[in-house]
Coordinates of C-alpha atoms in Angstrom, one line a residue:
Chain A
M24 CA 34.0 17.1 19.3
L25 CA 32.3 18.9 16.6
D26 CA 35.9 20.3 15.1
I27 CA 37.0 16.5 15.1
F28 CA 34.0 15.5 12.4
A29 CA 35.0 17.8 10.3
S30 CA 37.6 18.0 10.2
I31 CA 37.8 14.2 8.7
P32 CA 38.1 14.9 5.1
T33 CA 34.7 13.4 3.2
Q34 CA 35.4 14.8 -0.7
M35 CA 35.3 13.2 -3.4
D36 CA 36.6 14.8 -7.1
Y37 CA 33.5 15.3 -9.5
K38 CA 34.2 11.6 -11.6
G39 CA 34.3 9.9 -8.0
Q40 CA 30.7 11.7 -7.5
K41 CA 29.2 10.4 -10.7
L42 CA 31.4 7.0 -10.2
A43 CA 29.5 6.5 -6.8
E44 CA 26.0 7.7 -8.1
Q45 CA 25.8 5.2 -10.7
I46 CA 27.4 2.6 -8.4
F47 CA 24.5 3.1 -6.2
Q48 CA 21.5 3.2 -9.1
G49 CA 22.9 0.2 -10.4
I50 CA 22.7 -1.5 -6.8
I51 CA 19.9 -0.3 -5.4
L52 CA 17.8 -1.3 -9.7
F53 CA 19.5 -4.4 -8.9
S54 CA 19.0 -5.8 -5.3
A55 CA 15.4 -4.2 -6.3
V56 CA 15.0 -6.7 -10.2
I57 CA 15.9 -9.7 -7.8
G58 CA 13.6 -8.6 -5.1
F59 CA 11.1 -8.6 -7.2
T60 CA 11.1 -11.5 -8.3
Y61 CA 12.2 -13.4 -5.6
G62 CA 8.9 -12.5 -3.4
Y63 CA 7.1 -13.1 -6.4
V64 CA 8.1 -16.3 -7.0
I65 CA 7.3 -17.5 -2.8
E66 CA 4.9 -15.1 -2.6
Q67 CA 6.1 -13.3 -0.1
F68 CA 6.0 -9.2 -0.4
G69 CA 8.6 -9.1 2.9
W70 CA 11.9 -11.0 1.4
T71 CA 11.1 -8.2 -1.5
V72 CA 11.6 -5.7 1.0
Y73 CA 14.5 -7.1 2.9
I74 CA 16.5 -7.7 -0.4
V75 CA 15.8 -4.0 -1.2
I76 CA 16.9 -3.0 2.8
A77 CA 20.3 -5.1 2.0
G78 CA 21.1 -3.7 -1.3
F79 CA 20.5 0.2 0.0
A80 CA 23.0 -1.9 3.0
V81 CA 25.7 -2.5 0.8
S82 CA 25.6 0.6 -1.1
C83 CA 25.5 3.3 1.8
L84 CA 29.2 0.7 3.0
L85 CA 30.2 1.4 -1.1
T86 CA 28.7 4.5 -1.6
L87 CA 29.2 7.0 1.5
P88 CA 32.9 6.7 2.7
P89 CA 35.1 8.1 0.2
W90 CA 37.0 6.0 -0.3
P91 CA 39.9 5.9 -2.6
M92 CA 38.8 4.6 -6.2
Y93 CA 36.4 8.2 -5.6
R94 CA 39.5 10.7 -5.2
R95 CA 41.8 9.2 -8.2
N96 CA 41.0 12.3 -10.3
P97 CA 41.4 15.3 -8.3
L98 CA 40.6 19.3 -9.4
K99 CA 44.3 21.2 -10.8
W100 CA 44.3 24.0 -8.5
L101 CA 46.6 27.2 -9.9
P102 CA 49.3 27.6 -7.5
A103 CA 49.2 29.9 -4.5
Q104 CA 50.7 32.7 -5.4
D105 CA 52.3 36.0 -2.7
S106 CA 49.6 38.1 -2.6
A107 CA 52.2 40.8 -2.0
V108 CA 53.3 40.8 -5.7
E109 CA 50.6 40.5 -6.5
E110 CA 48.8 43.5 -5.1
K111 CA 52.4 45.1 -6.7
K112 CA 51.5 43.9 -9.7
Q113 CA 48.4 45.6 -9.9
Q114 CA 49.3 48.7 -8.4
E115 CA 51.6 49.1 -11.3
K116 CA 49.4 48.1 -14.1
K117 CA 46.4 51.4 -12.4
S118 CA 49.6 54.0 -12.4
K119 CA 50.8 52.8 -16.1
K120 CA 47.0 53.0 -17.3
H121 CA 46.6 56.6 -15.8
K122 CA 49.5 57.9 -17.6
Chain B
M29 CA 27.3 13.9 -3.6
N30 CA 30.5 16.0 -2.4
T31 CA 29.5 14.8 1.8
V32 CA 28.6 12.0 3.1
L33 CA 25.3 13.3 4.6
S34 CA 24.3 14.9 0.5
R35 CA 24.9 11.3 -1.2
A36 CA 23.3 9.3 2.3
N37 CA 20.6 12.1 1.3
S38 CA 20.2 10.4 -2.4
L39 CA 21.2 7.2 -1.3
F40 CA 17.9 7.4 0.6
A41 CA 15.7 9.8 -1.4
F42 CA 16.5 6.5 -4.6
S43 CA 16.1 3.5 -2.8
L44 CA 12.7 5.1 -1.3
S45 CA 11.6 6.0 -5.1
V46 CA 13.0 2.0 -6.0
M47 CA 10.7 0.9 -2.8
A48 CA 7.4 2.3 -4.2
A49 CA 7.5 1.9 -7.8
L50 CA 8.4 -2.1 -6.4
T51 CA 5.3 -1.9 -4.3
F52 CA 3.2 -0.6 -7.2
G53 CA 4.3 -3.5 -9.3
C54 CA 3.0 -5.9 -6.0
F55 CA -0.3 -4.5 -6.2
I56 CA -0.7 -4.5 -9.6
T57 CA 0.1 -8.4 -10.0
T58 CA -3.1 -8.7 -8.3
A59 CA -5.0 -6.0 -8.7
F60 CA -6.7 -8.0 -11.3
K61 CA -7.2 -11.2 -9.9
D62 CA -10.4 -13.7 -9.8
R63 CA -11.5 -13.9 -5.7
V64 CA -14.1 -15.8 -5.8
V65 CA -13.5 -19.9 -4.6
P66 CA -16.7 -21.9 -4.2
V67 CA -18.1 -22.8 -1.0
N68 CA -20.5 -24.8 0.6
I69 CA -22.7 -23.5 3.4
H70 CA -25.4 -25.7 4.9
V71 CA -28.0 -24.9 7.9
S72 CA -28.6 -28.4 10.0
R73 CA -30.9 -26.7 12.3
V74 CA -33.3 -23.2 13.0
T75 CA -35.3 -22.3 15.8
L76 CA -37.1 -19.0 16.1
E77 CA -38.4 -16.9 19.3
N78 CA -39.9 -13.6 19.8
V79 CA -38.3 -12.0 22.8
E80 CA -37.6 -7.8 23.2
D81 CA -34.7 -6.5 21.9
F82 CA -33.4 -4.1 24.3
T83 CA -31.0 -2.0 21.3
G84 CA -34.1 -1.7 19.0
P85 CA -37.8 -0.8 19.0
R86 CA -38.7 -1.5 22.3
E87 CA -40.3 -4.4 21.1
K88 CA -41.3 -7.9 20.9
S89 CA -39.1 -9.3 17.8
D90 CA -38.2 -12.3 15.8
L91 CA -34.5 -13.7 17.2
G92 CA -33.3 -16.6 14.6
F93 CA -30.6 -19.3 15.9
L94 CA -29.0 -20.9 13.1
I95 CA -26.8 -24.1 13.2
F96 CA -24.6 -24.1 10.3
D97 CA -21.5 -25.7 8.3
I98 CA -19.0 -24.5 6.3
N99 CA -16.8 -25.7 4.0
A100 CA -14.5 -23.9 2.3
D101 CA -10.6 -24.1 0.0
L102 CA -9.9 -20.5 1.4
Q103 CA -5.9 -21.7 0.1
P104 CA -6.7 -20.0 -4.4
I105 CA -7.1 -16.1 -2.8
F106 CA -3.8 -16.1 -0.7
D107 CA -1.0 -14.5 -3.0
W108 CA 1.7 -12.3 -2.0
N109 CA -0.6 -8.7 -1.5
V110 CA -2.7 -10.9 0.7
K111 CA -2.0 -10.0 4.9
Q112 CA -5.4 -11.7 5.8
L113 CA -9.1 -12.3 4.8
F114 CA -11.8 -11.1 7.0
I115 CA -14.4 -13.4 5.8
Y116 CA -18.1 -13.4 7.6
L117 CA -21.2 -15.1 7.3
S118 CA -24.3 -13.1 6.2
A119 CA -28.0 -13.7 6.1
E120 CA -30.0 -11.8 3.3
Y121 CA -33.9 -11.8 3.5
S122 CA -36.9 -9.7 2.5
T123 CA -39.7 -8.6 4.3
K124 CA -42.8 -6.4 4.5
S125 CA -40.8 -3.5 6.1
N126 CA -38.1 -3.7 3.8
A127 CA -37.1 -4.5 0.7
L128 CA -33.5 -6.1 1.3
N129 CA -32.0 -7.1 5.4
Q130 CA -28.6 -7.8 6.5
V131 CA -27.7 -9.5 8.7
V132 CA -24.3 -10.6 9.6
L133 CA -24.1 -14.0 11.8
W134 CA -20.7 -14.6 12.3
D135 CA -17.1 -13.6 11.5
K136 CA -13.5 -15.0 11.6
I137 CA -10.1 -13.2 10.2
I138 CA -8.1 -15.3 8.5
L139 CA -4.4 -14.5 9.0
R140 CA -1.5 -15.2 6.2
G141 CA 0.6 -18.5 7.3
D142 CA -3.3 -20.2 9.1
N143 CA -5.0 -22.8 7.4
P144 CA -7.3 -21.5 4.6
K145 CA -8.8 -24.8 4.5
L146 CA -12.3 -24.2 6.9
S147 CA -13.9 -27.0 7.3
L148 CA -16.8 -26.2 10.4
K149 CA -19.2 -28.7 11.9
E150 CA -22.3 -27.1 14.1
M151 CA -21.1 -24.1 14.3
K152 CA -23.4 -21.5 16.4
S153 CA -24.0 -17.6 15.1
K154 CA -21.3 -15.5 17.0
Y155 CA -24.5 -12.6 16.3
F156 CA -27.9 -12.3 17.2
F157 CA -29.9 -12.6 14.0
F158 CA -32.7 -10.3 14.9
D159 CA -35.0 -9.3 12.7
D160 CA -36.5 -5.5 13.3
G161 CA -39.9 -6.5 13.4
N162 CA -41.9 -10.3 12.9
G163 CA -40.4 -11.2 9.2
L164 CA -38.5 -14.0 10.2
K165 CA -41.7 -16.0 11.6
G166 CA -42.8 -18.3 8.4
N167 CA -39.9 -16.5 6.3
R168 CA -39.6 -18.8 3.5
N169 CA -36.2 -17.3 2.2
I170 CA -33.9 -16.5 3.9
T171 CA -30.3 -16.9 1.8
L172 CA -27.2 -17.3 3.5
T173 CA -23.4 -16.1 1.4
L174 CA -20.0 -16.0 2.8
S175 CA -18.6 -13.3 2.0
W176 CA -14.7 -11.6 2.8
N177 CA -12.7 -8.4 2.6
V178 CA -9.3 -8.7 1.6
V179 CA -6.6 -7.1 3.7
P180 CA -3.8 -6.2 0.8
N181 CA -0.1 -5.4 1.5
A182 CA -0.6 -2.5 -1.2
G183 CA -3.9 -1.1 -3.1
I184 CA -7.0 -2.2 -3.2
L185 CA -9.3 -4.0 -0.3
P186 CA -11.9 -5.6 -2.8
L187 CA -14.9 -7.2 -0.9
V188 CA -15.9 -10.4 -2.1
T189 CA -18.7 -13.4 -1.8
G190 CA -18.3 -16.6 -2.5
S191 CA -19.8 -18.1 -4.9
G192 CA -22.2 -21.1 -3.7
H193 CA -24.8 -20.0 -0.9
I194 CA -27.9 -21.2 0.9
S195 CA -31.9 -20.0 0.5
I196 CA -33.7 -22.3 3.5
P197 CA -37.3 -21.0 4.7
F198 CA -37.7 -20.4 8.4
P199 CA -40.9 -21.9 10.9
E200 CA -43.8 -20.6 11.1
T201 CA -44.1 -21.3 14.7
Y202 CA -42.0 -20.2 18.0
K203 CA -39.4 -22.1 19.7
T204 CA -40.1 -24.8 17.8
P205 CA -36.9 -26.5 16.2
M206 CA -36.7 -27.2 12.6
S207 CA -34.2 -29.7 11.2
Y208 CA -32.4 -29.8 7.8

């Protein structure tokens, strides 16, 4: 059961993580400013809280799932190498040094 | 920030910090507000009795009965940082044994959204006006004031006394109603 969840890819690449952080900070700060002004004008602090919670929900939706826009810059790994060949090469290097 | 959980964690922490800052802002916008409003108190009748006080010294003590009117508009006190007002009518007087006596006669909770205009006629006191001796009889100066606690969403709990009080003399004899 848990393996199913673990097999879902949720990673973002480094640029995607930075973008996600900027997006949620922007949304929450924006909703905070709007909520504070609105609550101050209508004299209901409860509405300030509701608007910030709404901003929280929107930013959850936008940044929690690994949307494709956060996965555009995947890390470039070195190509996989045959381990047997690698070992042989190392052994050769060592033997040369000993001589 | 790599997994869903770590993103949810930082998102939640950031939201809570922002909410705390907003709450502080709510407090600071109302912290220096003057919450005094004019109050009009009128006492129409005072009766004085001398009865045994079973809760106190077990001797005959003075017990006063007041009929009073209160008019006040508390609307200016309410703003976005006020949940409710606890208003109370208190009597202050001095006797031979105590320089200052304070007795709460009546109180009321006014919630946000309730009618903030107080217009009370011919009210009886809610609590007994007992002196701890015979200090009420013939007392020339009993001062009634209306005060309130402002219960906020965030911040301090101010205790405000309304401007406008009334000083009344009490009767010289027991059981004789005195009208004003």
